[in-house]
XYZ file of C-alpha atoms in Angstrom:
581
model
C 55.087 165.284 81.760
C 52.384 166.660 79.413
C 49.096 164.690 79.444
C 48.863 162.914 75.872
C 45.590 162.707 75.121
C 44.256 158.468 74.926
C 43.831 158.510 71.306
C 47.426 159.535 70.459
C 48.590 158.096 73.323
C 47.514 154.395 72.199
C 47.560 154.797 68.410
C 48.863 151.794 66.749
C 53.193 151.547 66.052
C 52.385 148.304 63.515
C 50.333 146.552 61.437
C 49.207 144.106 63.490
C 47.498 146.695 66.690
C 45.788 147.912 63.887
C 41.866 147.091 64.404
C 39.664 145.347 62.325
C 41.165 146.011 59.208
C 43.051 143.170 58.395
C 41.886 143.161 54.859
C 44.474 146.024 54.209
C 47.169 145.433 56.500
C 47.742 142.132 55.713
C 47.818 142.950 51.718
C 50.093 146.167 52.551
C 52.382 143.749 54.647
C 52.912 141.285 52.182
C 53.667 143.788 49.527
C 56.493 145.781 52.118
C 57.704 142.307 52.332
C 58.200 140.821 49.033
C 58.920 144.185 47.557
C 55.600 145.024 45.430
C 54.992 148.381 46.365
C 52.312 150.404 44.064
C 53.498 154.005 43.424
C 50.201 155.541 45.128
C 47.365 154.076 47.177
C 43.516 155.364 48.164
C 42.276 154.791 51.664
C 38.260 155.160 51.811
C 36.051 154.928 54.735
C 34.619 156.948 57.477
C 36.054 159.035 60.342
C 38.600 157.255 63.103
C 38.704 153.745 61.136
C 42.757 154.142 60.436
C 43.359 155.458 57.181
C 45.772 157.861 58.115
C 47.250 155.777 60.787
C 48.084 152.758 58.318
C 49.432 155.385 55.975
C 52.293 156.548 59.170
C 52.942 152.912 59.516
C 53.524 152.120 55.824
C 56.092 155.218 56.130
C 57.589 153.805 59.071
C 57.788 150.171 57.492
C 59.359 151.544 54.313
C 61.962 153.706 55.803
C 62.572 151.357 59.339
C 66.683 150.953 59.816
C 66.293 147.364 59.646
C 63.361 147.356 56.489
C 61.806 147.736 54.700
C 60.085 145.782 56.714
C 56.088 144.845 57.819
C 57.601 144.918 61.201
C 59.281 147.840 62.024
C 61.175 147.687 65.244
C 59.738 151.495 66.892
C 63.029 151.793 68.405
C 65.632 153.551 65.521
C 65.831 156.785 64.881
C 63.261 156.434 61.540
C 60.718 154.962 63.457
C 60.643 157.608 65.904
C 60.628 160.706 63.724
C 57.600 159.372 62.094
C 55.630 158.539 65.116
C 56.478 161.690 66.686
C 55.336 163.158 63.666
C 58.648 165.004 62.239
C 60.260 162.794 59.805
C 61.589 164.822 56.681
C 60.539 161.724 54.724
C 57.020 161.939 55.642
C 55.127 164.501 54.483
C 51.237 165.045 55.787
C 49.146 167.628 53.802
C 45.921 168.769 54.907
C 43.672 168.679 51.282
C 41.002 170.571 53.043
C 43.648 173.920 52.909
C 46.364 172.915 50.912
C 44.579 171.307 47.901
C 44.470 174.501 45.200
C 46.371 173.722 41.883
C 49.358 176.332 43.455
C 49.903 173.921 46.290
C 50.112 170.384 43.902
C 52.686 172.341 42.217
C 54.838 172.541 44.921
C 54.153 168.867 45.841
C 55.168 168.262 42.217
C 58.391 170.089 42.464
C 59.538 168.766 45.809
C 58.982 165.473 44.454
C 61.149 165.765 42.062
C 63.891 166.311 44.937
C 64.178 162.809 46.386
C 64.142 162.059 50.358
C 66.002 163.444 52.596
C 65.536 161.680 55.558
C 64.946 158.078 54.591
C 64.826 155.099 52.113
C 61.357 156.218 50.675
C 59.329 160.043 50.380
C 55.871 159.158 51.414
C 53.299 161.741 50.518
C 49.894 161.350 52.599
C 47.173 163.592 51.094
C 44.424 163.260 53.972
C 40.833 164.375 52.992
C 42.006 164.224 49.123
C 39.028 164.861 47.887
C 38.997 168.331 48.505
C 42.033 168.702 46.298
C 40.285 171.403 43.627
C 40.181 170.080 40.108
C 42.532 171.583 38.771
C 44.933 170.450 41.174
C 43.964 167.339 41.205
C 44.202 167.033 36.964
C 48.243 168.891 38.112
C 48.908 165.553 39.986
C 47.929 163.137 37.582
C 51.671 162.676 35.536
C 53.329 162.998 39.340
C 50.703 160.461 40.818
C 51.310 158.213 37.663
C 55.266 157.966 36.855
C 56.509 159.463 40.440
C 60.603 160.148 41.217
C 61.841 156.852 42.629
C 61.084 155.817 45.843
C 58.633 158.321 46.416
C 54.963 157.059 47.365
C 51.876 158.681 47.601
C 48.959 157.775 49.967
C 45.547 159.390 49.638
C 43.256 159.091 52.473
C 39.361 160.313 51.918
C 36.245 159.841 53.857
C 34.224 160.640 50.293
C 35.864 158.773 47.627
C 32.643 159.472 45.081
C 34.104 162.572 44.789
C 37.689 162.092 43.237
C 38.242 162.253 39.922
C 38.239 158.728 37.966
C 41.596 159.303 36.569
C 43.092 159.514 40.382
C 40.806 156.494 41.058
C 42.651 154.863 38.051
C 46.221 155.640 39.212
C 45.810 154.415 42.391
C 45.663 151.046 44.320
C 42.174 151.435 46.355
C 41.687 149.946 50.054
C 38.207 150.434 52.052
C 38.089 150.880 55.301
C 35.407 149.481 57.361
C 33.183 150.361 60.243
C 34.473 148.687 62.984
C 31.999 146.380 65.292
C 31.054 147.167 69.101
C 32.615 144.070 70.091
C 36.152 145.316 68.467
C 36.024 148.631 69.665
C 34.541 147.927 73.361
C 37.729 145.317 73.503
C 40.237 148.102 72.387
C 38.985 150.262 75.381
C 39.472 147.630 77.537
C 42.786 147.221 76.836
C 43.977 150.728 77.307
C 42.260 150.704 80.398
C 44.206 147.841 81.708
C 47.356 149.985 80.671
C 45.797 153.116 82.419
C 45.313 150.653 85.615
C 41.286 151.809 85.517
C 38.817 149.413 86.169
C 36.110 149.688 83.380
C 32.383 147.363 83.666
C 32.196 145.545 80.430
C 28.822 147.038 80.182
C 30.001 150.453 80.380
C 32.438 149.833 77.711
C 29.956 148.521 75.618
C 28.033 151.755 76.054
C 30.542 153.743 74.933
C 31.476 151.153 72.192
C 27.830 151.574 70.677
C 27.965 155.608 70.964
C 31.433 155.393 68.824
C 29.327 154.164 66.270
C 31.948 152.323 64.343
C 34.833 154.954 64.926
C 37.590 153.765 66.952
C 38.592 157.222 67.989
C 35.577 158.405 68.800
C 35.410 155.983 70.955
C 38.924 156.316 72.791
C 37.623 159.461 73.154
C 34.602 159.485 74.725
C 36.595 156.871 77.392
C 38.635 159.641 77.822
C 36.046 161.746 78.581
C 34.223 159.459 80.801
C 37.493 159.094 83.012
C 38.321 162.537 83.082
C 35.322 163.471 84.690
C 34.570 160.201 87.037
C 36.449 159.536 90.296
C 37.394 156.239 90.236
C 33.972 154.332 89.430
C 33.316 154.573 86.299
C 29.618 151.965 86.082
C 27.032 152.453 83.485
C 25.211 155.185 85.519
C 27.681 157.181 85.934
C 28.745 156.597 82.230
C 25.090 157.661 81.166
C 25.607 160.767 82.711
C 28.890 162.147 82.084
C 28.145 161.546 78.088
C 24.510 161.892 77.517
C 24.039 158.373 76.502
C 20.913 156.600 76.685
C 19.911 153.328 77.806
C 17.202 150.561 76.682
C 15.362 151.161 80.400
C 14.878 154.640 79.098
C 12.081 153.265 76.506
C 10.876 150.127 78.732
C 7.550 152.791 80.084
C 7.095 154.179 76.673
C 7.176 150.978 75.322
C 4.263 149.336 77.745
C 2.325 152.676 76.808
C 2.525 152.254 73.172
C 1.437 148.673 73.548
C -1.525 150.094 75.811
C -2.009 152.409 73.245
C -2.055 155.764 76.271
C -0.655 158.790 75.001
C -1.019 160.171 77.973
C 1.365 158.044 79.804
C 3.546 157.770 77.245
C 4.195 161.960 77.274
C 4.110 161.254 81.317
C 7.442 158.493 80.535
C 8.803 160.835 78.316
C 8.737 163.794 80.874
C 10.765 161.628 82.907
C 13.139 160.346 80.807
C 13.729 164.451 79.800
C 13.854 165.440 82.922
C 17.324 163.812 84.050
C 18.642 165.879 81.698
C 18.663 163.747 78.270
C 17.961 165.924 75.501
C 15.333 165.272 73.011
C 17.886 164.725 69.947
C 20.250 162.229 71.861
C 16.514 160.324 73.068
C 15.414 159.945 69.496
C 18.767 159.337 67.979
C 18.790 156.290 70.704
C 14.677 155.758 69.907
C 15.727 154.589 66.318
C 18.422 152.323 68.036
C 15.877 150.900 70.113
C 12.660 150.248 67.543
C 15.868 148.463 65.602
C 16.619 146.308 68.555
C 13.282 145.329 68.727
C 12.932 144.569 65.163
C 16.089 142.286 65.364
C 14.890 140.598 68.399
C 11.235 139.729 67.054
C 13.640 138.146 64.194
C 15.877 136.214 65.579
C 17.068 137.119 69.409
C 20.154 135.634 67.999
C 20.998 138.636 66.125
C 21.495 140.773 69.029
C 24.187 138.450 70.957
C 26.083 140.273 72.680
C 25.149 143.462 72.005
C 23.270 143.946 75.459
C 23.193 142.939 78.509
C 20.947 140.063 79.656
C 18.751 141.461 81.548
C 18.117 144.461 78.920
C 18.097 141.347 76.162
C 15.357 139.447 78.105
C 13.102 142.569 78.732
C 13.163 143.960 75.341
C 12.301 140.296 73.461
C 9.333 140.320 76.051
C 8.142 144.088 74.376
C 9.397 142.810 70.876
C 6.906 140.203 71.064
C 4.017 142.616 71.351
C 4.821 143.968 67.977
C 4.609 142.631 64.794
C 7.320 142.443 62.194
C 5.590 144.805 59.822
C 4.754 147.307 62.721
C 8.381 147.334 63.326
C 9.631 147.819 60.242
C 7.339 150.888 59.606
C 7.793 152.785 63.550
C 11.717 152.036 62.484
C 11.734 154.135 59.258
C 8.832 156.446 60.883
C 11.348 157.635 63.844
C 14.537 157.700 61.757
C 12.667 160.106 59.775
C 11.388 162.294 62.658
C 14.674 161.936 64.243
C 16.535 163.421 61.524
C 14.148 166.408 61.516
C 14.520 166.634 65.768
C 18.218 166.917 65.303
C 18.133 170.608 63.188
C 15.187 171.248 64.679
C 14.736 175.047 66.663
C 11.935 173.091 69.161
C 13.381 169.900 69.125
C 11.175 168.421 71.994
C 7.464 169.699 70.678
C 8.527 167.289 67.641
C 9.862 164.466 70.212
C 6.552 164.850 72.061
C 4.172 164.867 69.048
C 6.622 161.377 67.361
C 5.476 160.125 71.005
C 1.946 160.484 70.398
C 2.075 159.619 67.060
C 3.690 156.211 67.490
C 0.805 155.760 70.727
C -2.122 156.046 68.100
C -0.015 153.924 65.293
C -2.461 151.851 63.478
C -1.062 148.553 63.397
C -0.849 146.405 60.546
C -2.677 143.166 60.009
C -1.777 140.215 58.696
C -4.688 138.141 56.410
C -3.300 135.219 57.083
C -3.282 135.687 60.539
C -6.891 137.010 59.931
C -7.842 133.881 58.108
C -6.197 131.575 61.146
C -8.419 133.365 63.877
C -11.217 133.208 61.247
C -10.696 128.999 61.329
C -10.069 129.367 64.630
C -13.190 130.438 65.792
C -14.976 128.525 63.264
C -13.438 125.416 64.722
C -14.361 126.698 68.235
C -17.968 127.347 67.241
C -18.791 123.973 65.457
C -16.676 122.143 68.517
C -18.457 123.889 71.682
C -20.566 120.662 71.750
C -22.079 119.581 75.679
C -23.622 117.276 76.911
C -27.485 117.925 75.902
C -28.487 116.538 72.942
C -28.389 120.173 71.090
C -24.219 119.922 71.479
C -24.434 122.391 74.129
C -23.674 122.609 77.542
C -26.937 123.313 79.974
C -25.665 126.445 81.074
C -24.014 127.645 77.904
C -26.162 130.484 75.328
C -26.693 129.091 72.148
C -24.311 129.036 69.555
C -24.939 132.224 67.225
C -21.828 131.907 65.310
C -22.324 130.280 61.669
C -19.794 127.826 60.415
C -16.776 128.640 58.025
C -17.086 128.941 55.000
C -20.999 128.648 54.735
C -21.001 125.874 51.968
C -20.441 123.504 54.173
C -24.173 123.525 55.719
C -24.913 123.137 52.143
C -22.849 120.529 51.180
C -23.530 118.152 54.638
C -27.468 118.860 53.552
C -29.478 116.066 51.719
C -29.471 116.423 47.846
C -32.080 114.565 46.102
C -31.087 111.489 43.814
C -30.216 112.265 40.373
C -33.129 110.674 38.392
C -31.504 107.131 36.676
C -30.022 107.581 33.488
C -29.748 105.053 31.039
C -26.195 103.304 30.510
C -26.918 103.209 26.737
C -28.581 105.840 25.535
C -26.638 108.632 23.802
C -25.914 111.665 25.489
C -28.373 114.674 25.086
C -27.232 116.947 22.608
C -28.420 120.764 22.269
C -31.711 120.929 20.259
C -30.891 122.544 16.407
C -30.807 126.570 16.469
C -30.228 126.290 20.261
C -28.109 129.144 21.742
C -25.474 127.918 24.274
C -24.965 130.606 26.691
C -21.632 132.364 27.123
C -18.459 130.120 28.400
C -20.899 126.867 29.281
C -19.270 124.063 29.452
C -19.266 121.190 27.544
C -22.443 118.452 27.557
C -21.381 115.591 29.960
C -21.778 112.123 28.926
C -23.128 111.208 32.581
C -24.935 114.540 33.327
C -28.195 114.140 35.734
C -31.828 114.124 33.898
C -32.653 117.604 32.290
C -34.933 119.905 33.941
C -37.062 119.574 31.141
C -38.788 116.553 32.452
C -42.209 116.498 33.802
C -41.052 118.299 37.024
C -39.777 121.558 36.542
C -38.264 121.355 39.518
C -36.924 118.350 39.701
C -32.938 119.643 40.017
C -33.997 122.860 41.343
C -33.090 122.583 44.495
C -29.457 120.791 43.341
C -28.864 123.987 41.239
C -29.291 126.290 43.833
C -26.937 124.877 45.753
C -24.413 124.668 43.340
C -25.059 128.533 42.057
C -24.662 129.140 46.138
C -21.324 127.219 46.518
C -19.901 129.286 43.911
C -21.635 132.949 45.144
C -23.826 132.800 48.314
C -25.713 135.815 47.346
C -26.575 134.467 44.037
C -27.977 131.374 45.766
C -29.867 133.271 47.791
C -31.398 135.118 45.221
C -32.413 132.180 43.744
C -34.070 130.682 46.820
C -36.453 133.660 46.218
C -37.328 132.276 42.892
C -39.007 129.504 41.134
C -38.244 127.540 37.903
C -40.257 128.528 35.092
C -38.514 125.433 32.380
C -37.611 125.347 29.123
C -38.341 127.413 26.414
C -36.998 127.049 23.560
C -33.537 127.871 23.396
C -33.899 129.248 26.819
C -34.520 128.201 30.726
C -36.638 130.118 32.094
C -36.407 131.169 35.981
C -38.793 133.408 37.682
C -38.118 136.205 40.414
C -40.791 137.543 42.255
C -38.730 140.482 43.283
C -38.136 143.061 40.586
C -34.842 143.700 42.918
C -34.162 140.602 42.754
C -34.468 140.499 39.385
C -32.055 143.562 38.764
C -29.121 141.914 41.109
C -29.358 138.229 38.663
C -29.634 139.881 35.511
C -25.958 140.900 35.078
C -23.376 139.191 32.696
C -21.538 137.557 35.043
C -24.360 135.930 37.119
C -26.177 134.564 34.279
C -22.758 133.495 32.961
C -22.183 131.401 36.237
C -26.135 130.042 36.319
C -25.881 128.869 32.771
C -22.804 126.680 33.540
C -24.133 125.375 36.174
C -27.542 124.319 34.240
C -24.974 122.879 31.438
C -23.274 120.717 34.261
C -26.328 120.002 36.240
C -28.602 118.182 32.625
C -25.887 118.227 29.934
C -28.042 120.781 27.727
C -26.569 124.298 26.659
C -29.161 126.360 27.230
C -29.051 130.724 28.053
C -30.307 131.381 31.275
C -34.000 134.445 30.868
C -35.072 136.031 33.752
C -38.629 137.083 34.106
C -40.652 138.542 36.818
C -43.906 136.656 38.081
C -46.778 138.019 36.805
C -48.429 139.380 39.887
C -45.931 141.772 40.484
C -45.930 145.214 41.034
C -43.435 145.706 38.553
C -43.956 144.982 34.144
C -42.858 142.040 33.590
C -40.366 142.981 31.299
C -37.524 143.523 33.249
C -35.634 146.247 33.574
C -32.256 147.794 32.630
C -28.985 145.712 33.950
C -27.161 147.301 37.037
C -23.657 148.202 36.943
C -20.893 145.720 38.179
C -20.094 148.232 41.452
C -23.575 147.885 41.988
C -23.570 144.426 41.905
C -20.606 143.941 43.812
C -22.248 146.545 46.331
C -24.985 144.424 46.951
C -23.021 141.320 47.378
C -21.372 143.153 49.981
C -24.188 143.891 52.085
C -25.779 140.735 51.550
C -22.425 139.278 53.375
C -23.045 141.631 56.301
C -26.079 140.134 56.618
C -25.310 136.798 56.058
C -22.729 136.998 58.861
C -24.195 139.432 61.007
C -23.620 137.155 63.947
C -19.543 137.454 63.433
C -18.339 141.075 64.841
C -15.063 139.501 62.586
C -16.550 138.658 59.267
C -18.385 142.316 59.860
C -15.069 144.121 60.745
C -13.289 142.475 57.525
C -15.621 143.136 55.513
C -16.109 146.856 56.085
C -12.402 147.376 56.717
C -10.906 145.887 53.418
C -14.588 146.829 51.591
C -14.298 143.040 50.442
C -16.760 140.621 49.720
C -17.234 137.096 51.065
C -15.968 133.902 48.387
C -16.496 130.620 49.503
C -15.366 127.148 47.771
């Protein structure tokens, strides 16, 4: 006999061997059965899901010698015309070279003849939507009001591209990508029928190289077994097809991680070299960065998809990764591997993708940041001994500073608040006194003014405060002296004319005058004024700019934390500046 080819050879007789699709069979079934039959139906979906195949069987249901029936019996005369493909009730037109308005004509006018060779006339129009337009507007009355019994099935792989008024004549069905699972069970049936003995994990192979297409992949299992001799094991699978395998990426993976180009190129010479070409390795590189991404998920996501030993190894190189590295190498290959396949030197593009992905620059994660940043902080102000420093004897001393800063200054001493009196009113602003920009409200309980006989008797509380809010500020400050009140004014004084420029901006005298408000419950605008001896006038001179400002906050923090190669590194990475509670 003459060798039928697997895929014809094992195509579905009924509606129930059809795969997958049980959405449409079992709605097509139920209307064969009770009678409800639309005049013309749209199949949509991609290549070697069924659409044509469902479209035979719907012929064979309608015009079986014991149907209609969702059953048909296969074994009368009707049944076997249209499975061997020349039943005069069945008609199969190619749209791709049959489609011009001439050719709907003809459809139109035999039609109008009635069947010939069974109950019902079943048109199927496969790849309808290359009918032209103008055939396609010459089927519209015939698609709408057809001769009796007469059906039409339109099966199309691009359904965006037919005409809404088919769409609108027409009862639609999608067909969907079938899963690995479905397809790698299929091929293990036929190869039970074919008396072949098939390693699940070879069928799965060929199940994921389908890629949703159940002939594709009856196909490529015919391949396989055409060219094997009997073992058929994932090697040898590998090989005859050009598939490729997790272990192919394991080396390049370890030398991404290492960050070695070199030895990644050195893997990928290997891999090449037993004769895997560079557009099946990146079409299977995408696969594999999307693995990974699924696995540093949930390694639930991927059950059953892989074998366990490829499972356990790549959740061991997943967790090297982070999600948002992932993510980006997954669209970053899927774009190069588009541009390998049409590529004239598709391996100088797989080799630089190789080295590009080596000397990725990963992503990172501030609140990971922040959580080493604690972390170390913790360590630091924990790495106690047993001297009476809090250090062990043979330990350097501690050179890290604790995290945030303000806490030094808010475990120091503060000096007593000088005792107020319970019944005395509180102080009010002095008449024709200017309150300075957004200061807050006099407080009822507010410390003793500054304006006592000490100058400085909350100087040292107001530093701090100024510092908790903006450590350079504070230590600004620490460079200056209080000069008191005058008038509507305090008075501070800087003996550093630079110091003087880096106060003397909006929001820094903003943020000192609300602090003065809250420290003595008097409104008063903060005046800045250099010490006499200076080198500088004392008038002081014009206000900085805000980058500037924020400039010199910046390296202030370097030097604040220059003991932390972290603090340093976030800082002059993210060109950020240091804010503490």
């Amino acid at each position: 006999m003459e060798y039928r080819v697997l895929a014809l050879k094992y195509r579905p007789g009924g509606f129930e061997e059809i795969v997958g699709q049980q959405a449409v069979t079992s709605v097509l079934a139920g209307a064969v059965d009770q009678g409800r039959l639309a005049q013309a139906y749209l199949f949509s979906g991609p290549r070697g899901c069924g659409k044509t195949t469902t479209a035979r069987i719907l012929a064979k249901a309608l015009n079986c010698e014991r149907g209609p029936t969702s059953q048909p019996c296969g074994e009368c005369a009707s049944c076997k015309a249209v499975a061997a493909g020349n039943s005069l009730a069945v008609i199969e037109i190619d749209a791709a070279s049959s489609g011009g308005v001439d050719d709907i004509r003809g459809v139109r006018a035999e039609a109008a003849l009635g069947s010939m060779g069974g109950r019902y006339k079943v048109y199927i129009l496969d790849e309808a939507h290359q009918i032209s337009a103008h055939g396609a507007n010459a089927l519209l009355k015939t698609l709408e009001e057809p001769p009796p019994n007469t059906v039409f099935v339109l099966a199309t792989t691009e359904p965006h591209k037919i005409l809404p008024t088919i769409h609108s004549r027409c009862q639609r069905f999608a067909f969907r990508l079938l899963g690995a699972d479905e397809i790698a069970g299929r091929l293990g049936t036929i190869c039970e029928r074919e008396n072949v003995a098939v390693p699940a994990e070879s069928l799965q192979a060929i199940a994921r190289r389908a890629d949703g297409s159940m002939r594709d992949g009856i196909t490529l299992l015919d391949q396989a077994l055409a060219a094997s001799d009997g073992a058929l094991d994932l090697d040898a699978v590998t090989g005859i097809l050009g598939l490729t395998r997790h272990d192919h990426y394991f080396a390049l993976d370890e030398a991404w991680q290492a960050e070695d180009a070199a030895a990644a190129l050195r893997a990928l010479d290997t891999v090449l070299g037993t004769g895997l070409g560079a557009r099946e390795f990146a079409l299977g590189l995408v696969r594999h960065f999307r693995d990974l991404l699924f696995l540093r998920l949930d390694p639930g996501l991927l059950a059953g998809e892989m074998g366990a030993d490829d499972h356990a190894r790549c959740a061991e190189l997943a967790a090297g990764w982070q999600v948002e590295d992932l993510l980006h190498l997954t669209r970053l290959v899927g774009e190069r591997a588009d541009q390998i396949r049409y590529a004239s030197q598709p391996r100088v593009l797989l080799e630089t993708l190789v080295v590009e992905i080596a000397r990725f620059e990963r992503r990172v994660v501030l609140a990971e940041l922040l959580g080493r940043l604690r972390a170390l902080d913790g360590a630091s102000a924990g790495s106690g001994g047993a001297g009476p420093s809090g250090q062990g004897d043979d330990d350097p001393p501690a050179r890290s500073r604790p995290w945030p800063s303000a806490r030094a200054a808010s475990a120091a001493p503060r000096p007593a608040p000088a005792p107020r009196v319970e019944d005395a009113p509180s102080p009010r602003p002095q008449p024709g006194a200017m309150a300075s920009p957004g200061a807050a409200a006099p407080r009822p309980d507010a410390p003793a003014a500054m304006a006592g006989d000490d100058p400085a008797e909350l100087w040292g509380e107001f530093v701090r405060q100024v510092g908790r809010s903006m450590k350079s500020l504070g230590s600004f400050l620490e460079r200056a002296r209080p000069g008191g009140p005058s008038g509507k004014h305090y008075r501070i004084v800087v003996e550093n004319p630079f110091h003087l420029a880096m106060l003397d901006t909006p929001e820094h005298l903003r943020l000192m005058g609300d602090t003065l408000a809250g420290l003595t419950g008097q409104a008063r605008a903060i005046r800045l004024e250099l010490a006499a001896g200076s080198a500088t006038a004392a008038a002081p001179g014009p206000r900085i700019s805000a980058e500037r400002a924020a400039e010199a906050r910046r390296e202030q923090a370097l030097s604040d934390h220059a003991d932390s190669p972290l603090i340093q590194d976030l800082l002059q990475r993210f060109d950020g500046e240091v804010l503490e509670d």
